[in-house]
mmCIF file of C-alpha atoms and ligand atoms in Angstrom:
data_model
loop_
_atom_site.group_PDB
_atom_site.id
_atom_site.type_symbol
_atom_site.label_atom_id
_atom_site.label_comp_id
_atom_site.label_asym_id
_atom_site.label_seq_id
_atom_site.Cartn_x
_atom_site.Cartn_y
_atom_site.Cartn_z
ATOM 1 C CA MET K 1 16.757 -3.824 195.448
ATOM 2 C CA TYR K 2 17.010 0.091 194.921
ATOM 3 C CA GLU K 3 19.430 0.729 197.506
ATOM 4 C CA LEU K 4 21.593 -1.489 195.961
ATOM 5 C CA ALA K 5 21.232 0.010 192.613
ATOM 6 C CA GLU K 6 21.781 3.121 194.332
ATOM 7 C CA ARG K 7 25.091 2.090 195.530
ATOM 8 C CA LEU K 8 26.297 0.773 192.387
ATOM 9 C CA VAL K 9 25.755 3.880 191.121
ATOM 10 C CA ARG K 10 27.743 5.589 193.450
ATOM 11 C CA GLU K 11 30.280 3.532 194.008
ATOM 12 C CA GLY K 12 30.536 1.881 190.620
ATOM 13 C CA ARG K 13 31.137 -1.606 192.243
ATOM 14 C CA LEU K 14 29.281 -4.540 194.149
ATOM 15 C CA SER K 15 30.297 -7.693 195.778
ATOM 16 C CA ALA K 16 29.183 -10.875 194.105
ATOM 17 C CA PRO K 17 26.381 -11.844 196.202
ATOM 18 C CA GLU K 18 24.960 -8.315 195.492
ATOM 19 C CA TYR K 19 25.610 -8.688 192.107
ATOM 20 C CA LEU K 20 23.491 -11.856 192.276
ATOM 21 C CA ALA K 21 20.642 -9.987 194.102
ATOM 22 C CA LEU K 22 20.408 -7.267 191.420
ATOM 23 C CA LEU K 23 20.405 -9.921 188.926
ATOM 24 C CA THR K 24 17.584 -12.217 189.998
ATOM 25 C CA ARG K 25 15.197 -10.136 192.019
ATOM 26 C CA CYS K 26 15.540 -6.440 189.926
ATOM 27 C CA ASP K 27 12.013 -4.887 189.952
ATOM 28 C CA ASP K 28 10.912 -3.179 187.534
ATOM 29 C CA SER K 29 11.549 0.395 188.857
ATOM 30 C CA THR K 30 15.300 -0.387 190.079
ATOM 31 C CA TRP K 31 15.726 -1.875 185.992
ATOM 32 C CA PHE K 32 14.162 1.812 184.903
ATOM 33 C CA PHE K 33 16.653 3.511 187.468
ATOM 34 C CA LEU K 34 19.918 1.347 186.592
ATOM 35 C CA ARG K 35 19.197 1.943 182.601
ATOM 36 C CA HIS K 36 19.288 5.556 183.313
ATOM 37 C CA GLU K 37 21.789 6.215 185.442
ATOM 38 C CA ALA K 38 23.527 3.993 182.639
ATOM 39 C CA VAL K 39 22.603 5.882 180.012
ATOM 40 C CA ARG K 40 23.983 9.335 182.322
ATOM 41 C CA THR K 41 27.267 7.802 182.597
ATOM 42 C CA ALA K 42 27.789 7.246 179.418
ATOM 43 C CA GLN K 43 26.725 10.715 178.393
ATOM 44 C CA GLU K 44 28.700 11.769 180.626
ATOM 45 C CA ARG K 45 31.916 10.528 179.121
ATOM 46 C CA PHE K 46 30.620 10.139 174.983
ATOM 47 C CA GLY K 47 27.809 12.747 174.876
ATOM 48 C CA CYS K 48 25.029 11.847 172.796
ATOM 49 C CA ALA K 49 27.227 10.247 170.277
ATOM 50 C CA ILE K 50 27.741 6.340 168.954
ATOM 51 C CA PHE K 51 30.606 5.386 167.437
ATOM 52 C CA VAL K 52 30.369 2.858 164.433
ATOM 53 C CA ARG K 53 32.971 -0.063 163.438
ATOM 54 C CA GLY K 54 32.255 -0.988 159.714
ATOM 55 C CA LEU K 55 32.067 -5.125 160.541
ATOM 56 C CA ILE K 56 32.856 -6.935 157.056
ATOM 57 C CA GLU K 57 32.465 -10.625 158.283
ATOM 58 C CA ILE K 58 35.594 -12.455 156.150
ATOM 59 C CA SER K 59 34.979 -16.177 156.245
ATOM 60 C CA SER K 60 32.484 -18.600 156.783
ATOM 61 C CA TYR K 61 34.636 -21.467 157.266
ATOM 62 C CA CYS K 62 35.430 -22.161 161.119
ATOM 63 C CA ARG K 63 37.338 -25.630 162.582
ATOM 64 C CA ASN K 64 35.359 -25.115 165.560
ATOM 65 C CA ASP K 65 32.558 -26.746 166.426
ATOM 66 C CA CYS K 66 31.119 -24.733 169.026
ATOM 67 C CA HIS K 67 27.828 -26.258 169.847
ATOM 68 C CA TYR K 68 25.806 -22.935 169.274
ATOM 69 C CA CYS K 69 26.897 -21.253 166.227
ATOM 70 C CA GLY K 70 25.903 -21.712 163.085
ATOM 71 C CA LEU K 71 28.656 -22.099 161.364
ATOM 72 C CA ARG K 72 30.380 -24.838 163.419
ATOM 73 C CA ARG K 73 32.394 -27.090 161.541
ATOM 74 C CA SER K 74 29.569 -30.237 162.058
ATOM 75 C CA ASN K 75 27.040 -28.197 160.494
ATOM 76 C CA ARG K 76 26.904 -29.504 156.415
ATOM 77 C CA ARG K 77 24.085 -26.968 155.671
ATOM 78 C CA ALA K 78 26.545 -23.957 156.550
ATOM 79 C CA GLU K 79 27.132 -21.698 153.107
ATOM 80 C CA ARG K 80 30.704 -21.693 153.434
ATOM 81 C CA TYR K 81 32.359 -18.963 151.564
ATOM 82 C CA ARG K 82 35.794 -16.925 152.166
ATOM 83 C CA LEU K 83 36.402 -13.017 150.742
ATOM 84 C CA SER K 84 39.180 -12.265 149.073
ATOM 85 C CA PRO K 85 41.959 -9.918 150.066
ATOM 86 C CA GLU K 86 40.923 -7.814 147.107
ATOM 87 C CA GLN K 87 37.160 -7.618 148.129
ATOM 88 C CA ILE K 88 38.274 -7.075 151.659
ATOM 89 C CA LEU K 89 40.359 -3.780 150.487
ATOM 90 C CA ALA K 90 37.154 -2.885 148.319
ATOM 91 C CA THR K 91 34.752 -3.209 151.265
ATOM 92 C CA CYS K 92 37.547 -1.145 153.412
ATOM 93 C CA GLU K 93 37.409 1.269 150.592
ATOM 94 C CA ALA K 94 33.571 2.050 149.809
ATOM 95 C CA GLY K 95 33.185 1.830 153.968
ATOM 96 C CA PHE K 96 36.066 4.730 154.419
ATOM 97 C CA GLU K 97 34.444 6.734 151.634
ATOM 98 C CA ALA K 98 30.920 6.401 153.466
ATOM 99 C CA GLY K 99 32.825 7.782 156.522
ATOM 100 C CA PHE K 100 33.530 5.007 158.636
ATOM 101 C CA ARG K 101 37.218 4.865 160.530
ATOM 102 C CA THR K 102 37.329 1.627 162.159
ATOM 103 C CA PHE K 103 37.757 -1.559 159.995
ATOM 104 C CA VAL K 104 36.160 -5.191 162.301
ATOM 105 C CA LEU K 105 37.369 -8.220 160.118
ATOM 106 C CA GLN K 106 35.955 -10.837 161.937
ATOM 107 C CA GLY K 107 35.140 -14.600 160.812
ATOM 108 C CA GLY K 108 35.328 -18.170 161.341
ATOM 109 C CA GLU K 109 38.682 -19.832 162.613
ATOM 110 C CA ASP K 110 39.378 -20.360 158.991
ATOM 111 C CA PRO K 111 42.674 -22.042 158.736
ATOM 112 C CA TRP K 112 43.247 -20.266 155.158
ATOM 113 C CA TRP K 113 43.757 -17.244 156.752
ATOM 114 C CA SER K 114 47.338 -17.496 157.871
ATOM 115 C CA ASP K 115 49.591 -15.138 158.979
ATOM 116 C CA GLU K 116 50.971 -15.403 155.144
ATOM 117 C CA TRP K 117 47.867 -13.473 153.988
ATOM 118 C CA LEU K 118 46.570 -11.807 156.814
ATOM 119 C CA VAL K 119 49.989 -10.001 157.782
ATOM 120 C CA PRO K 120 49.947 -8.436 154.397
ATOM 121 C CA LEU K 121 46.199 -7.695 154.177
ATOM 122 C CA VAL K 122 46.231 -6.123 157.515
ATOM 123 C CA LYS K 123 49.401 -3.922 156.966
ATOM 124 C CA GLU K 124 48.059 -2.912 153.111
ATOM 125 C CA ILE K 125 44.936 -1.752 155.179
ATOM 126 C CA HIS K 126 46.871 0.292 157.296
ATOM 127 C CA ARG K 127 49.013 1.369 155.398
ATOM 128 C CA ARG K 128 45.844 2.838 152.589
ATOM 129 C CA TRP K 129 43.970 3.971 155.164
ATOM 130 C CA PRO K 130 46.586 4.951 158.283
ATOM 131 C CA GLU K 131 43.767 6.955 160.124
ATOM 132 C CA ALA K 132 41.595 4.087 160.380
ATOM 133 C CA ALA K 133 41.731 1.082 163.500
ATOM 134 C CA ILE K 134 42.140 -2.095 162.630
ATOM 135 C CA THR K 135 39.729 -4.746 164.951
ATOM 136 C CA LEU K 136 40.202 -8.501 163.803
ATOM 137 C CA SER K 137 38.046 -11.037 165.379
ATOM 138 C CA LEU K 138 39.115 -14.159 164.011
ATOM 139 C CA GLY K 139 39.278 -16.416 167.133
ATOM 140 C CA GLU K 140 42.639 -18.435 168.879
ATOM 141 C CA ARG K 141 45.799 -17.850 167.487
ATOM 142 C CA SER K 142 49.320 -18.497 168.696
ATOM 143 C CA GLU K 143 50.918 -15.659 170.328
ATOM 144 C CA THR K 144 52.905 -14.835 167.160
ATOM 145 C CA SER K 145 50.345 -14.516 165.224
ATOM 146 C CA TYR K 146 48.634 -11.980 167.494
ATOM 147 C CA ARG K 147 52.088 -10.245 167.745
ATOM 148 C CA ALA K 148 52.608 -10.462 164.170
ATOM 149 C CA LEU K 149 49.125 -9.062 163.430
ATOM 150 C CA HIS K 150 49.590 -6.064 165.785
ATOM 151 C CA GLU K 151 52.929 -4.981 164.346
ATOM 152 C CA ALA K 152 50.778 -5.146 160.768
ATOM 153 C CA GLY K 153 48.667 -2.537 162.290
ATOM 154 C CA ALA K 154 45.963 -3.927 164.096
ATOM 155 C CA ALA K 155 45.068 -1.974 166.952
ATOM 156 C CA ARG K 156 42.152 -3.999 168.347
ATOM 157 C CA TYR K 157 40.906 -8.065 168.684
ATOM 158 C CA LEU K 158 37.856 -8.960 170.061
ATOM 159 C CA LEU K 159 37.736 -12.400 171.234
ATOM 160 C CA ARG K 160 34.671 -13.340 173.437
ATOM 161 C CA HIS K 161 35.660 -15.142 177.075
ATOM 162 C CA GLU K 162 32.233 -16.846 176.228
ATOM 163 C CA ALA K 163 31.763 -18.335 179.836
ATOM 164 C CA ALA K 164 33.998 -17.142 183.233
ATOM 165 C CA ASP K 165 32.886 -20.490 184.679
ATOM 166 C CA ARG K 166 35.157 -23.160 183.137
ATOM 167 C CA SER K 167 31.751 -26.581 183.497
ATOM 168 C CA LEU K 168 29.728 -23.994 181.362
ATOM 169 C CA TYR K 169 32.478 -23.101 178.866
ATOM 170 C CA GLU K 170 33.079 -27.114 178.486
ATOM 171 C CA GLN K 171 29.362 -27.994 178.372
ATOM 172 C CA LEU K 172 29.355 -24.989 175.599
ATOM 173 C CA HIS K 173 32.404 -26.387 173.548
ATOM 174 C CA PRO K 174 33.550 -29.492 172.117
ATOM 175 C CA ALA K 175 36.468 -31.074 174.130
ATOM 176 C CA GLU K 176 39.368 -30.086 171.881
ATOM 177 C CA MET K 177 38.429 -26.154 173.043
ATOM 178 C CA SER K 178 40.095 -25.373 176.490
ATOM 179 C CA HIS K 179 38.783 -22.422 178.972
ATOM 180 C CA ALA K 180 42.330 -21.987 180.076
ATOM 181 C CA GLY K 181 43.428 -22.131 176.305
ATOM 182 C CA ARG K 182 40.862 -18.944 175.948
ATOM 183 C CA LEU K 183 41.942 -17.111 178.585
ATOM 184 C CA ALA K 184 45.528 -17.616 177.610
ATOM 185 C CA CYS K 185 44.639 -15.666 174.658
ATOM 186 C CA ILE K 186 43.046 -12.592 175.862
ATOM 187 C CA GLU K 187 45.334 -12.240 177.996
ATOM 188 C CA GLN K 188 48.356 -12.465 175.661
ATOM 189 C CA LEU K 189 46.452 -9.884 173.344
ATOM 190 C CA LYS K 190 45.919 -7.596 175.866
ATOM 191 C CA ALA K 191 49.522 -8.033 177.114
ATOM 192 C CA ILE K 192 50.661 -7.420 173.493
ATOM 193 C CA GLY K 193 49.059 -3.966 173.658
ATOM 194 C CA PHE K 194 45.622 -4.941 171.883
ATOM 195 C CA GLN K 195 42.565 -3.177 172.832
ATOM 196 C CA THR K 196 40.800 -5.670 173.780
ATOM 197 C CA GLY K 197 37.571 -7.618 173.828
ATOM 198 C CA MET K 198 35.507 -9.941 176.037
ATOM 199 C CA GLY K 199 31.878 -10.665 176.586
ATOM 200 C CA MET K 200 29.609 -13.840 176.684
ATOM 201 C CA MET K 201 26.241 -14.698 175.454
ATOM 202 C CA VAL K 202 23.051 -13.874 178.030
ATOM 203 C CA GLY K 203 20.496 -17.061 178.381
ATOM 204 C CA ALA K 204 23.297 -19.391 176.949
ATOM 205 C CA PRO K 205 21.788 -22.743 177.380
ATOM 206 C CA GLY K 206 22.714 -23.870 180.756
ATOM 207 C CA GLN K 207 23.966 -20.817 181.804
ATOM 208 C CA ARG K 208 22.245 -19.545 185.233
ATOM 209 C CA VAL K 209 22.709 -16.601 186.994
ATOM 210 C CA GLU K 210 25.472 -17.389 189.082
ATOM 211 C CA HIS K 211 27.607 -17.707 185.682
ATOM 212 C CA LEU K 212 26.720 -14.452 185.107
ATOM 213 C CA VAL K 213 28.144 -12.911 187.941
ATOM 214 C CA GLU K 214 31.115 -15.128 187.445
ATOM 215 C CA ASP K 215 31.660 -13.465 184.050
ATOM 216 C CA LEU K 216 31.321 -10.098 185.781
ATOM 217 C CA LEU K 217 34.110 -10.852 188.183
ATOM 218 C CA LEU K 218 36.338 -11.794 185.271
ATOM 219 C CA LEU K 219 35.738 -9.006 183.439
ATOM 220 C CA GLU K 220 36.421 -6.975 187.100
ATOM 221 C CA ARG K 221 39.610 -8.520 187.168
ATOM 222 C CA ILE K 222 40.714 -8.473 183.626
ATOM 223 C CA GLU K 223 39.139 -4.661 182.324
ATOM 224 C CA PRO K 224 39.213 -5.235 178.797
ATOM 225 C CA GLN K 225 38.685 -2.172 176.851
ATOM 226 C CA MET K 226 35.621 -3.022 175.151
ATOM 227 C CA ILE K 227 32.921 -5.682 176.189
ATOM 228 C CA GLY K 228 30.454 -7.070 173.755
ATOM 229 C CA ILE K 229 27.281 -9.041 174.842
ATOM 230 C CA GLY K 230 24.178 -10.278 173.791
ATOM 231 C CA PRO K 231 21.248 -12.756 173.820
ATOM 232 C CA PHE K 232 22.082 -15.813 172.563
ATOM 233 C CA LEU K 233 19.752 -16.919 170.218
ATOM 234 C CA PRO K 234 19.172 -20.532 168.133
ATOM 235 C CA HIS K 235 20.327 -21.680 164.989
ATOM 236 C CA ARG K 236 18.240 -24.834 163.831
ATOM 237 C CA ASP K 237 21.460 -26.793 162.539
ATOM 238 C CA THR K 238 22.955 -26.855 165.989
ATOM 239 C CA PRO K 239 22.347 -29.043 168.852
ATOM 240 C CA TYR K 240 20.936 -26.054 170.370
ATOM 241 C CA GLY K 241 18.476 -25.526 167.909
ATOM 242 C CA ALA K 242 15.275 -25.735 170.270
ATOM 243 C CA GLU K 243 16.518 -23.446 173.337
ATOM 244 C CA PRO K 244 14.753 -20.399 173.881
ATOM 245 C CA ALA K 245 16.737 -17.496 173.025
ATOM 246 C CA GLY K 246 18.002 -15.003 175.621
ATOM 247 C CA ASP K 247 16.298 -12.520 177.615
ATOM 248 C CA LEU K 248 16.128 -9.188 176.285
ATOM 249 C CA ARG K 249 15.523 -7.491 179.975
ATOM 250 C CA LEU K 250 18.031 -9.500 181.658
ATOM 251 C CA THR K 251 20.568 -8.449 178.743
ATOM 252 C CA LEU K 252 19.121 -4.886 178.709
ATOM 253 C CA LEU K 253 20.157 -4.927 182.735
ATOM 254 C CA LEU K 254 23.629 -6.358 182.333
ATOM 255 C CA LEU K 255 24.646 -3.892 179.624
ATOM 256 C CA ALA K 256 23.587 -1.076 181.866
ATOM 257 C CA ILE K 257 25.658 -2.722 185.346
ATOM 258 C CA LEU K 258 28.674 -2.832 183.150
ATOM 259 C CA ARG K 259 28.764 0.232 181.910
ATOM 260 C CA LEU K 260 27.871 1.609 185.493
ATOM 261 C CA ARG K 261 30.810 -0.748 186.359
ATOM 262 C CA PHE K 262 32.960 0.285 183.826
ATOM 263 C CA PRO K 263 32.712 3.951 182.257
ATOM 264 C CA GLN K 264 35.145 4.038 179.658
ATOM 265 C CA ALA K 265 34.601 0.576 178.272
ATOM 266 C CA LEU K 266 33.146 1.015 174.876
ATOM 267 C CA ILE K 267 30.620 -1.417 174.745
ATOM 268 C CA PRO K 268 28.606 -2.684 171.531
ATOM 269 C CA SER K 269 24.679 -2.730 171.120
ATOM 270 C CA THR K 270 25.072 -5.796 169.389
ATOM 271 C CA THR K 271 23.673 -7.071 166.039
ATOM 272 C CA ALA K 272 22.230 -10.241 168.367
ATOM 273 C CA LEU K 273 19.948 -7.684 170.314
ATOM 274 C CA ALA K 274 18.877 -6.246 167.039
ATOM 275 C CA THR K 275 17.519 -9.269 165.973
ATOM 276 C CA LEU K 276 15.945 -10.218 169.260
ATOM 277 C CA HIS K 277 13.923 -7.475 169.104
ATOM 278 C CA PRO K 278 12.768 -4.857 166.349
ATOM 279 C CA GLU K 279 14.063 -2.283 168.919
ATOM 280 C CA GLY K 280 16.765 -3.619 170.912
ATOM 281 C CA ARG K 281 19.479 -1.731 169.203
ATOM 282 C CA LEU K 282 18.376 1.395 170.411
ATOM 283 C CA GLN K 283 17.345 0.032 173.917
ATOM 284 C CA GLY K 284 20.634 -1.646 173.742
ATOM 285 C CA ILE K 285 22.011 2.745 173.598
ATOM 286 C CA LEU K 286 18.932 3.362 176.295
ATOM 287 C CA SER K 287 20.493 0.901 178.944
ATOM 288 C CA GLY K 288 24.660 2.643 178.383
ATOM 289 C CA ALA K 289 26.361 0.948 175.041
ATOM 290 C CA ASN K 290 28.026 3.364 172.998
ATOM 291 C CA VAL K 291 28.919 1.550 169.676
ATOM 292 C CA VAL K 292 26.996 0.057 166.703
ATOM 293 C CA MET K 293 28.660 -2.107 164.236
ATOM 294 C CA PRO K 294 26.877 -2.113 160.731
ATOM 295 C CA ASN K 295 27.379 -4.892 158.403
ATOM 296 C CA LEU K 296 29.607 -3.346 155.512
ATOM 297 C CA SER K 297 30.140 -7.075 154.133
ATOM 298 C CA PRO K 298 29.141 -7.847 150.133
ATOM 299 C CA GLU K 299 25.489 -8.452 150.406
ATOM 300 C CA SER K 300 26.265 -11.668 148.273
ATOM 301 C CA VAL K 301 27.193 -12.972 151.398
ATOM 302 C CA ARG K 302 25.854 -11.767 154.065
ATOM 303 C CA SER K 303 23.148 -14.416 154.333
ATOM 304 C CA LYS K 304 25.776 -17.198 154.465
ATOM 305 C CA TYR K 305 27.479 -15.427 157.822
ATOM 306 C CA ALA K 306 24.574 -17.183 159.854
ATOM 307 C CA ILE K 307 25.807 -17.650 163.388
ATOM 308 C CA TYR K 308 22.517 -17.985 164.367
ATOM 309 C CA ASP K 309 18.960 -17.764 163.116
ATOM 310 C CA GLY K 310 17.299 -14.351 161.619
ATOM 311 C CA LYS K 311 20.085 -12.410 161.741
ATOM 312 C CA ALA K 312 19.211 -8.909 161.301
ATOM 313 C CA SER K 313 21.277 -7.438 158.080
ATOM 314 C CA SER K 314 19.783 -4.157 156.807
ATOM 315 C CA GLY K 315 20.869 -4.882 153.300
ATOM 316 C CA ALA K 316 21.661 -1.497 152.627
ATOM 317 C CA GLU K 317 25.209 -0.143 151.163
ATOM 318 C CA ALA K 318 27.532 1.667 153.537
ATOM 319 C CA ALA K 319 26.803 5.172 153.232
ATOM 320 C CA GLU K 320 22.907 4.278 152.886
ATOM 321 C CA GLY K 321 23.271 1.831 156.254
ATOM 322 C CA LEU K 322 24.511 5.287 157.854
ATOM 323 C CA ARG K 323 22.353 7.320 156.552
ATOM 324 C CA LEU K 324 19.025 5.194 157.926
ATOM 325 C CA LEU K 325 21.126 5.000 161.595
ATOM 326 C CA ALA K 326 21.641 8.161 161.783
ATOM 327 C CA GLU K 327 17.421 9.179 161.450
ATOM 328 C CA GLU K 328 17.072 6.235 163.626
ATOM 329 C CA LEU K 329 19.594 7.078 166.285
ATOM 330 C CA ARG K 330 18.351 10.854 166.049
ATOM 331 C CA GLY K 331 15.252 9.567 166.956
ATOM 332 C CA ILE K 332 16.211 9.046 170.536
ATOM 333 C CA GLY K 333 17.957 12.240 170.581
ATOM 334 C CA TYR K 334 21.826 10.642 169.228
ATOM 335 C CA GLY K 335 24.414 11.027 166.616
ATOM 336 C CA ILE K 336 26.860 9.144 164.859
ATOM 337 C CA ASP K 337 30.930 9.878 166.125
ATOM 338 C CA PHE K 338 32.668 9.589 163.189
ATOM 339 C CA SER K 339 36.140 9.471 164.995
ATOM 340 C CA ARG K 340 38.166 5.789 165.283
ATOM 341 C CA GLY K 341 36.413 6.202 169.187
ATOM 342 C CA ASP K 342 39.776 4.719 170.607
ATOM 343 C CA TYR K 343 39.463 3.397 174.256
ATOM 344 C CA GLN K 344 40.011 6.313 176.898
ATOM 345 C CA ARG K 345 41.466 5.949 180.225
HETATM 346 N N1 LIG L 1 35.283 -16.977 165.412
HETATM 347 C C1 LIG L 1 35.336 -16.173 166.387
HETATM 348 C C2 LIG L 1 35.116 -16.205 167.528
HETATM 349 O O1 LIG L 1 34.742 -17.478 168.287
HETATM 350 O O2 LIG L 1 35.411 -14.898 168.427
HETATM 351 C C3 LIG L 1 34.764 -14.621 165.803
HETATM 352 C C4 LIG L 1 33.092 -14.738 165.222
HETATM 353 S S1 LIG L 1 32.218 -15.986 166.352
HETATM 354 C C5 LIG L 1 31.036 -16.212 165.139
HETATM 355 C C6 LIG L 1 31.602 -14.544 166.817
HETATM 356 C C7 LIG L 1 30.799 -14.595 168.544
HETATM 357 O O3 LIG L 1 29.597 -14.544 168.020
HETATM 358 C C8 LIG L 1 31.058 -15.342 169.548
HETATM 359 O O4 LIG L 1 31.803 -14.752 170.512
HETATM 360 C C9 LIG L 1 29.674 -15.925 169.903
HETATM 361 O O5 LIG L 1 29.716 -15.355 171.542
HETATM 362 C C10 LIG L 1 28.565 -15.056 169.136
HETATM 363 N N2 LIG L 1 27.715 -16.132 168.640
HETATM 364 C C11 LIG L 1 27.832 -17.846 168.487
HETATM 365 N N3 LIG L 1 26.703 -17.954 167.944
HETATM 366 C C12 LIG L 1 25.644 -17.366 168.426
HETATM 367 C C13 LIG L 1 24.252 -17.368 168.532
HETATM 368 N N4 LIG L 1 24.171 -18.478 168.400
HETATM 369 N N5 LIG L 1 23.461 -16.659 169.618
HETATM 370 C C14 LIG L 1 24.013 -15.256 170.210
HETATM 371 N N6 LIG L 1 25.768 -15.286 169.714
HETATM 372 C C15 LIG L 1 26.610 -16.141 169.170
#
C-alpha cells in the first residue's frame, strides 16, 4: 500500500484499480503518511491558513424528497422557515463586519426563491459588499436562472453530484430526480463561469468503495474548483433513520486523496465531519482541507435546518464564532485567512 501512496504523492494520480486498492486496504501507517503529505501539499499552496465562508441557511422548505435528508418534503415533522431578504442582508452585514468575505446562501429547493426574488437579492448583496464573494447552494435550477444569478454577481455555486454511479444516485433519490439532470446542471454551472463545487457523502446507504472510486473519476473528468465531502449522518425522520453514519477514517482518507489529486481545490472541512466527531473539523484540516464554513444563520432558525440528527452549530454569533474558531485553529498551528479565497489555477 505504501508504494501506491508514494506514487499518488509523486505523480498526483492513480488508476481506478489503484484507488480501489488504496481505499479498501489502507493500513494505519499509509493512512498517516497520506494525511501528512496532503497537509504538506495544502500548506505549500495556502500556508497554515484556512479560508472562512459565512454560511446562511436561507430556507428549510424543499420540493425534493432525497431519502437521506431531513428537509425532504415527506418529512412532516420538519420545521420549516424561510429568511426574508431583509434578514439575509442583515446577516451579511453582521458577517462582513466580523470579517467574512464570502457569503454562502444555502437552502432546500424552495420554489418561493424564484429568480424574481433571488436575482435582486444577489444584486443587492453584490452592490453593498462588492469585495465579498457570493456563493449559492440552492440545488437544481434552470440554465437561464443560473445565468441570471451569475450576471447578478454570484461567483460560485455548490451542487454536490451526490453519486457518480447512476444506480446509487437512483437509490438515494426519488424517481423524479435524475442523475443526468444533476450532471447537466453541474456542466452548465461550469460553462457559465461559476467556480463550481461538487461532492458526495461518504458512507451513504448502499454505497460501496467502488462507488467512491467512480466519484473520484467523475471529479477528475469535471475538475470542479471546490469539492465538498462529509460523512452520511442519519436523520430519524427519513427512510435512512436507522442506517449507520459514515466512517471517520475513510472520510479523512478520501480528503487526503482529494487534496493530493487536486492540490489547488478549495476543500471544506464540513459540518458533517464536525458532527460525527468532536475533533472532526480539525482532523479534516489535518487531512488537507483548507476551508471552513461557520454558520451565520440567525440563532432562532439554526435548529430548524436539520438535514441530519445532532447537526453541530456553535450557537455563537458571527464575531464570537470567529474568535472561537481562530482559537481552535491556533491549537493546531493554523490561522484564519480573511481574504475572499477565490480558486487559483
Ligand atoms: N438543496 C441544495 C442541494 O441539494 O444542493 C443545498 C442543500 S443540501 C441539504 C446540501 C447537502 O447536504 C447535500 O448536497 C447533501 O450531500 C448533504 N446532506 C443532506 N442530507 C445529509 C445527511 N443525512 N448526511 C450528510 N449529508 C447530508
